[in-house]
mmCIF file of C-alpha atoms in Angstrom:
data_model
loop_
_atom_site.group_PDB
_atom_site.id
_atom_site.type_symbol
_atom_site.label_atom_id
_atom_site.label_comp_id
_atom_site.label_asym_id
_atom_site.label_seq_id
_atom_site.Cartn_x
_atom_site.Cartn_y
_atom_site.Cartn_z
ATOM 1 C CA MET A 1 0.397 11.854 3.220
ATOM 2 C CA PRO A 2 3.040 9.167 3.721
ATOM 3 C CA VAL A 3 1.893 6.004 2.078
ATOM 4 C CA TYR A 4 4.141 2.846 3.649
ATOM 5 C CA VAL A 5 4.270 -0.171 1.918
ATOM 6 C CA HIS A 6 5.811 -3.151 4.199
ATOM 7 C CA LEU A 7 6.624 -5.649 2.091
ATOM 8 C CA VAL A 8 7.214 -9.426 3.261
ATOM 9 C CA ARG A 9 8.584 -12.567 1.982
ATOM 10 C CA HIS A 10 6.270 -15.629 2.498
ATOM 11 C CA ALA A 11 6.866 -18.471 5.770
ATOM 12 C CA GLN A 12 8.502 -21.858 4.841
ATOM 13 C CA GLY A 13 7.122 -23.740 2.946
ATOM 14 C CA TYR A 14 7.436 -27.423 2.153
ATOM 15 C CA HIS A 15 8.720 -26.490 -0.936
ATOM 16 C CA ASN A 16 11.746 -24.871 0.612
ATOM 17 C CA LEU A 17 12.951 -27.628 2.345
ATOM 18 C CA SER A 18 14.760 -29.688 -0.757
ATOM 19 C CA TYR A 19 14.361 -29.500 -4.509
ATOM 20 C CA ALA A 20 12.329 -32.559 -4.508
ATOM 21 C CA ASN A 21 9.578 -30.657 -3.068
ATOM 22 C CA HIS A 22 9.709 -28.630 -5.930
ATOM 23 C CA ALA A 23 7.208 -30.477 -7.202
ATOM 24 C CA LEU A 24 4.639 -30.214 -4.774
ATOM 25 C CA PRO A 25 1.677 -28.223 -5.994
ATOM 26 C CA ASP A 26 1.086 -25.185 -4.036
ATOM 27 C CA PRO A 27 2.487 -26.336 -1.072
ATOM 28 C CA ASP A 28 1.587 -25.348 3.075
ATOM 29 C CA LEU A 29 3.567 -23.491 5.286
ATOM 30 C CA THR A 30 5.964 -26.090 7.446
ATOM 31 C CA PRO A 31 5.652 -26.092 11.382
ATOM 32 C CA LYS A 32 8.789 -23.642 11.613
ATOM 33 C CA GLY A 33 6.954 -21.341 8.648
ATOM 34 C CA GLU A 34 4.206 -21.117 11.353
ATOM 35 C CA GLU A 35 6.344 -20.267 14.207
ATOM 36 C CA GLN A 36 8.148 -17.704 11.682
ATOM 37 C CA CYS A 37 5.026 -16.093 11.163
ATOM 38 C CA ALA A 38 4.317 -15.908 15.225
ATOM 39 C CA THR A 39 7.263 -14.272 15.878
ATOM 40 C CA LEU A 40 6.812 -12.246 12.603
ATOM 41 C CA CYS A 41 3.515 -11.076 14.560
ATOM 42 C CA LYS A 42 5.552 -10.268 17.581
ATOM 43 C CA ASN A 43 7.972 -8.306 16.151
ATOM 44 C CA PHE A 44 6.312 -6.328 13.624
ATOM 45 C CA PRO A 45 5.872 -2.711 14.954
ATOM 46 C CA PHE A 46 2.757 -1.374 13.127
ATOM 47 C CA HIS A 47 0.044 -3.703 13.583
ATOM 48 C CA ASP A 48 -1.885 -0.545 14.919
ATOM 49 C CA LYS A 49 -1.305 1.404 12.079
ATOM 50 C CA ILE A 50 -2.120 -1.333 9.251
ATOM 51 C CA THR A 51 -4.787 0.295 6.690
ATOM 52 C CA HIS A 52 -4.573 -2.849 4.485
ATOM 53 C CA LEU A 53 -3.984 -6.716 4.212
ATOM 54 C CA VAL A 54 -2.963 -7.585 0.650
ATOM 55 C CA ALA A 55 -1.430 -10.932 -0.540
ATOM 56 C CA SER A 56 -0.740 -13.454 -3.420
ATOM 57 C CA PRO A 57 -3.841 -16.005 -4.123
ATOM 58 C CA MET A 58 -1.174 -18.875 -3.255
ATOM 59 C CA ARG A 59 -1.900 -20.672 -0.301
ATOM 60 C CA ARG A 60 1.651 -19.933 1.436
ATOM 61 C CA THR A 61 1.353 -16.426 1.239
ATOM 62 C CA LEU A 62 -2.273 -16.396 2.386
ATOM 63 C CA TYR A 63 -1.963 -18.401 5.685
ATOM 64 C CA THR A 64 1.630 -16.070 6.112
ATOM 65 C CA CYS A 65 -0.863 -12.734 6.150
ATOM 66 C CA LEU A 66 -3.199 -14.385 7.996
ATOM 67 C CA LEU A 67 -1.081 -16.078 10.728
ATOM 68 C CA SER A 68 1.325 -12.782 10.649
ATOM 69 C CA PHE A 69 -1.030 -9.867 11.177
ATOM 70 C CA LYS A 70 -3.318 -11.502 13.455
ATOM 71 C CA PRO A 71 -4.130 -8.284 15.326
ATOM 72 C CA SER A 72 -5.330 -6.883 12.069
ATOM 73 C CA VAL A 73 -7.494 -9.736 11.134
ATOM 74 C CA TYR A 74 -8.972 -11.261 14.050
ATOM 75 C CA ASP A 75 -9.981 -9.644 17.380
ATOM 76 C CA ALA A 76 -9.148 -11.222 21.296
ATOM 77 C CA ASP A 77 -11.730 -13.450 21.093
ATOM 78 C CA SER A 78 -10.208 -15.040 17.450
ATOM 79 C CA ASN A 79 -13.799 -13.196 15.268
ATOM 80 C CA PRO A 80 -12.822 -11.270 11.866
ATOM 81 C CA ALA A 81 -11.699 -7.946 13.488
ATOM 82 C CA GLY A 82 -12.736 -6.607 10.038
ATOM 83 C CA LYS A 83 -9.556 -6.302 7.873
ATOM 84 C CA LYS A 84 -9.077 -8.872 4.812
ATOM 85 C CA VAL A 85 -6.681 -10.147 2.947
ATOM 86 C CA LEU A 86 -7.208 -9.394 -0.538
ATOM 87 C CA ALA A 87 -5.821 -11.635 -2.879
ATOM 88 C CA ILE A 88 -4.187 -10.131 -5.949
ATOM 89 C CA SER A 89 -3.073 -12.730 -9.183
ATOM 90 C CA GLU A 90 -0.122 -10.535 -10.292
ATOM 91 C CA LEU A 91 1.684 -11.089 -6.753
ATOM 92 C CA GLN A 92 2.177 -14.755 -7.477
ATOM 93 C CA GLU A 93 5.619 -16.211 -7.385
ATOM 94 C CA VAL A 94 7.947 -15.970 -10.707
ATOM 95 C CA SER A 95 8.579 -19.760 -11.873
ATOM 96 C CA ASN A 96 5.766 -22.622 -13.131
ATOM 97 C CA LEU A 97 7.433 -25.047 -11.151
ATOM 98 C CA PRO A 98 4.612 -26.974 -9.605
ATOM 99 C CA CYS A 99 4.895 -25.406 -6.009
ATOM 100 C CA ASP A 100 4.817 -21.955 -7.907
ATOM 101 C CA ILE A 101 1.475 -22.867 -9.387
ATOM 102 C CA GLY A 102 -1.349 -21.654 -7.261
ATOM 103 C CA SER A 103 -4.514 -23.748 -7.058
ATOM 104 C CA ASP A 104 -7.410 -23.585 -8.989
ATOM 105 C CA LEU A 105 -10.234 -20.398 -7.866
ATOM 106 C CA GLN A 106 -12.761 -23.034 -6.456
ATOM 107 C CA LYS A 107 -10.066 -24.825 -4.584
ATOM 108 C CA LEU A 108 -9.633 -21.300 -2.562
ATOM 109 C CA LYS A 109 -12.853 -20.764 -2.211
ATOM 110 C CA GLU A 110 -13.443 -24.131 -0.519
ATOM 111 C CA GLU A 111 -10.723 -23.732 1.844
ATOM 112 C CA PHE A 112 -10.757 -19.899 2.550
ATOM 113 C CA GLY A 113 -14.061 -18.583 1.581
ATOM 114 C CA ASP A 114 -15.827 -19.588 4.682
ATOM 115 C CA LYS A 115 -13.846 -18.325 7.072
ATOM 116 C CA GLY A 116 -15.002 -14.597 5.919
ATOM 117 C CA ASN A 117 -11.142 -12.963 6.296
ATOM 118 C CA VAL A 118 -9.732 -13.816 3.054
ATOM 119 C CA ASP A 119 -10.940 -11.397 -0.323
ATOM 120 C CA LEU A 120 -10.690 -13.618 -3.143
ATOM 121 C CA GLY A 121 -12.817 -11.026 -5.377
ATOM 122 C CA ARG A 122 -9.936 -9.964 -7.920
ATOM 123 C CA LEU A 123 -9.623 -13.168 -8.970
ATOM 124 C CA LYS A 124 -10.483 -15.000 -12.223
ATOM 125 C CA GLU A 125 -10.884 -18.105 -13.088
ATOM 126 C CA GLY A 126 -7.355 -19.131 -15.070
ATOM 127 C CA TRP A 127 -5.197 -16.602 -12.543
ATOM 128 C CA ASN A 128 -3.280 -19.918 -12.015
ATOM 129 C CA ASP A 129 -2.098 -20.000 -15.716
ATOM 130 C CA LYS A 130 1.537 -20.888 -16.619
ATOM 131 C CA SER A 131 1.313 -22.496 -19.533
ATOM 132 C CA PHE A 132 3.783 -21.362 -22.729
ATOM 133 C CA GLY A 133 2.345 -18.210 -24.573
ATOM 134 C CA GLY A 134 0.022 -17.425 -21.602
ATOM 135 C CA PRO A 135 -0.081 -14.326 -19.219
ATOM 136 C CA ASN A 136 2.082 -15.486 -16.294
ATOM 137 C CA PHE A 137 4.078 -17.825 -18.471
ATOM 138 C CA PRO A 138 7.887 -16.568 -17.089
ATOM 139 C CA THR A 139 9.159 -14.468 -19.259
ATOM 140 C CA MET A 140 11.289 -11.100 -18.297
ATOM 141 C CA SER A 141 8.775 -8.597 -20.188
ATOM 142 C CA GLY A 142 5.665 -10.176 -18.547
ATOM 143 C CA LEU A 143 7.434 -10.532 -15.085
ATOM 144 C CA GLU A 144 7.828 -6.829 -15.161
ATOM 145 C CA ALA A 145 4.657 -5.906 -16.861
ATOM 146 C CA ARG A 146 2.939 -7.538 -13.977
ATOM 147 C CA ALA A 147 4.953 -6.446 -10.934
ATOM 148 C CA LYS A 148 4.196 -2.765 -12.380
ATOM 149 C CA SER A 149 0.652 -3.800 -12.022
ATOM 150 C CA ALA A 150 0.524 -5.172 -8.848
ATOM 151 C CA ARG A 151 2.168 -1.667 -7.513
ATOM 152 C CA ARG A 152 -0.105 0.370 -9.300
ATOM 153 C CA GLN A 153 -2.666 -1.623 -7.847
ATOM 154 C CA ILE A 154 -1.495 -1.439 -4.197
ATOM 155 C CA ARG A 155 -1.193 2.547 -4.834
ATOM 156 C CA ASP A 156 -4.701 2.791 -6.101
ATOM 157 C CA LEU A 157 -5.823 0.954 -2.755
ATOM 158 C CA ALA A 158 -3.959 3.682 -1.050
ATOM 159 C CA LEU A 159 -5.464 6.399 -3.406
ATOM 160 C CA GLU A 160 -9.081 4.770 -2.570
ATOM 161 C CA TYR A 161 -8.441 5.205 1.378
ATOM 162 C CA LEU A 162 -7.311 8.845 1.098
ATOM 163 C CA ASP A 163 -10.134 9.737 -1.212
ATOM 164 C CA GLY A 164 -12.017 12.232 0.810
ATOM 165 C CA LYS A 165 -9.691 12.229 3.964
ATOM 166 C CA ASP A 166 -7.364 14.769 5.298
ATOM 167 C CA LYS A 167 -4.110 13.936 3.068
ATOM 168 C CA GLU A 168 -1.927 15.813 5.683
ATOM 169 C CA GLU A 169 -3.114 13.754 8.449
ATOM 170 C CA GLU A 170 -3.637 10.469 7.115
ATOM 171 C CA GLU A 171 -1.342 7.827 7.298
ATOM 172 C CA VAL A 172 -1.331 4.667 5.139
ATOM 173 C CA HIS A 173 0.012 1.079 5.957
ATOM 174 C CA ILE A 174 -0.125 -1.917 3.755
ATOM 175 C CA ALA A 175 1.032 -5.207 3.802
ATOM 176 C CA VAL A 176 2.194 -7.053 0.901
ATOM 177 C CA VAL A 177 2.742 -10.365 1.037
ATOM 178 C CA THR A 178 4.476 -12.020 -1.826
ATOM 179 C CA HIS A 179 7.470 -14.404 -2.763
ATOM 180 C CA GLY A 180 11.227 -13.844 -2.849
ATOM 181 C CA GLY A 181 11.547 -14.545 -6.700
ATOM 182 C CA PHE A 182 8.911 -11.516 -7.326
ATOM 183 C CA LEU A 183 9.929 -9.111 -5.011
ATOM 184 C CA HIS A 184 13.108 -8.386 -6.719
ATOM 185 C CA PHE A 185 10.518 -7.562 -9.814
ATOM 186 C CA LEU A 186 8.229 -5.726 -7.702
ATOM 187 C CA THR A 187 10.934 -3.620 -6.144
ATOM 188 C CA GLN A 188 13.066 -3.166 -9.331
ATOM 189 C CA ASP A 189 15.988 -4.413 -6.872
ATOM 190 C CA TRP A 190 17.974 -6.760 -7.077
ATOM 191 C CA ASP A 191 20.593 -5.548 -4.415
ATOM 192 C CA GLY A 192 21.317 -9.402 -2.749
ATOM 193 C CA MET A 193 19.776 -11.660 -5.203
ATOM 194 C CA LYS A 194 21.262 -14.961 -5.363
ATOM 195 C CA ALA A 195 20.732 -16.719 -8.651
ATOM 196 C CA ASN A 196 21.323 -20.507 -6.907
ATOM 197 C CA VAL A 197 18.477 -19.714 -4.694
ATOM 198 C CA GLY A 198 16.066 -17.035 -7.082
ATOM 199 C CA THR A 199 16.128 -14.549 -4.098
ATOM 200 C CA GLY A 200 17.880 -12.263 -1.528
ATOM 201 C CA TRP A 201 15.077 -12.212 0.931
ATOM 202 C CA GLN A 202 14.769 -14.926 4.221
ATOM 203 C CA ASN A 203 11.408 -16.195 4.343
ATOM 204 C CA THR A 204 9.092 -13.960 6.633
ATOM 205 C CA GLU A 205 11.666 -10.530 6.409
ATOM 206 C CA TRP A 206 10.104 -7.432 5.714
ATOM 207 C CA ARG A 207 11.224 -4.289 3.977
ATOM 208 C CA SER A 208 9.451 -1.025 4.301
ATOM 209 C CA TYR A 209 8.908 1.224 1.296
ATOM 210 C CA GLU A 210 7.467 4.566 -0.335
ATOM 211 C CA PHE A 211 6.165 5.102 -4.011
ATOM 212 C CA VAL A 212 8.692 7.619 -5.607
ATOM 213 C CA ASP A 213 6.384 8.684 -8.120
ATOM 214 C CA PHE A 214 3.173 7.930 -6.168
ATOM 215 C CA THR A 215 1.054 9.323 -9.422
ATOM 216 C CA GLY A 216 3.228 8.308 -12.279
ATOM 217 C CA GLU A 217 2.673 5.088 -14.299
ATOM 218 C CA ASP A 218 5.295 2.762 -13.243
ATOM 219 C CA ALA A 219 4.308 3.656 -9.220
ATOM 220 C CA ARG A 220 7.991 2.770 -8.554
ATOM 221 C CA LEU A 221 9.174 2.127 -4.880
ATOM 222 C CA LYS A 222 12.050 2.907 -3.003
ATOM 223 C CA GLU A 223 12.647 1.383 0.835
ATOM 224 C CA THR A 224 12.700 3.816 3.047
ATOM 225 C CA ARG A 225 15.795 4.950 5.011
ATOM 226 C CA VAL A 226 15.057 3.774 8.480
ATOM 227 C CA SER A 227 14.548 0.054 6.589
ATOM 228 C CA TRP A 228 17.688 0.156 4.659
ATOM 229 C CA ARG A 229 19.390 1.127 7.376
ATOM 230 C CA LYS A 230 17.979 -1.595 9.643
ATOM 231 C CA ARG A 231 19.269 -4.017 7.561
ATOM 232 C CA ARG A 232 22.531 -2.505 5.735
ATOM 233 C CA GLY A 233 23.560 -0.078 7.985
ATOM 234 C CA SER A 234 25.672 2.574 6.311
ATOM 235 C CA ALA A 235 26.356 0.276 3.509
ATOM 236 C CA THR A 236 25.675 2.345 -0.096
ATOM 237 C CA GLY A 237 22.998 0.236 -2.740
ATOM 238 C CA LEU A 238 23.595 -0.684 -5.977
ATOM 239 C CA THR A 239 24.197 1.660 -8.575
ATOM 240 C CA GLU A 240 22.079 1.952 -11.576
ATOM 241 C CA THR A 241 24.922 -0.294 -13.658
ATOM 242 C CA GLU A 242 25.311 -2.731 -10.989
ATOM 243 C CA GLN A 243 21.381 -2.823 -11.088
ATOM 244 C CA TYR A 244 20.611 -3.820 -14.834
ATOM 245 C CA GLU A 245 24.050 -6.078 -14.330
ATOM 246 C CA LEU A 246 22.178 -8.361 -11.978
ATOM 247 C CA ARG A 247 18.984 -7.665 -13.778
ATOM 248 C CA SER A 248 20.664 -9.408 -16.546
ATOM 249 C CA VAL A 249 21.883 -12.681 -14.948
ATOM 250 C CA VAL A 250 18.753 -12.991 -14.096
ATOM 251 C CA GLN A 251 17.016 -12.683 -17.570
ATOM 252 C CA ASN A 252 19.723 -15.256 -18.617
ATOM 253 C CA LYS A 253 18.636 -17.588 -16.324
ATOM 254 C CA ILE A 254 14.971 -17.161 -17.178
ATOM 255 C CA GLU A 255 15.303 -17.664 -20.709
ATOM 256 C CA GLU A 256 17.578 -20.842 -20.366
ATOM 257 C CA GLU A 257 15.147 -22.125 -17.566
ATOM 258 C CA PHE A 258 11.735 -21.494 -19.149
#
């Protein structure tokens, strides 16, 4: 019953071009970002195995998922092929800068609802509220709780898919497109984290994970050995102490900024 989660950082958005562009609300992908999606689509080796497509409800992540996983979304005639991108609010980005606040649900429905390839059914009005004291205001405890909820929802998708199937024969491959900062919370891995840019992930970088405790409350993820070796070779991962130290740096930065 292998369950693989392929985590992807979104392609380049206009907010990635300059600090001034952080004032842009829910920005679109740049032309370079669209090219990055085309490259990912060409090189991703598991298109024929994908069982689920999942994304943050922000525009750059939804479009990254639609463009990067076209073989799962469209058939040869550019008609919907049956797999919809499931939008999960818990996967939205960390900060409450304008560029990291998603569009209102009605606006998303107007932009994506008629396309037939994005499932906004799990979103509720106010999903993008990051005001002080709200559930999505960036605090360390809130972000870790949000990441745990996201992992559990991803895990539950696999459980629902496997229900009634031969678990010895089935493989589950879930592609998840989210944000550079939030990926560290989702994976509970701070290796490579650059505090000045908020992440250690490149645009459209993807890594593959498996659940460490598939039925546990935390639904923890661990990068597969193949994925690790592909990008890091024989390097050794961070110790528990080093992970804790980096997490503390991020916590201090969050407390200073927000």
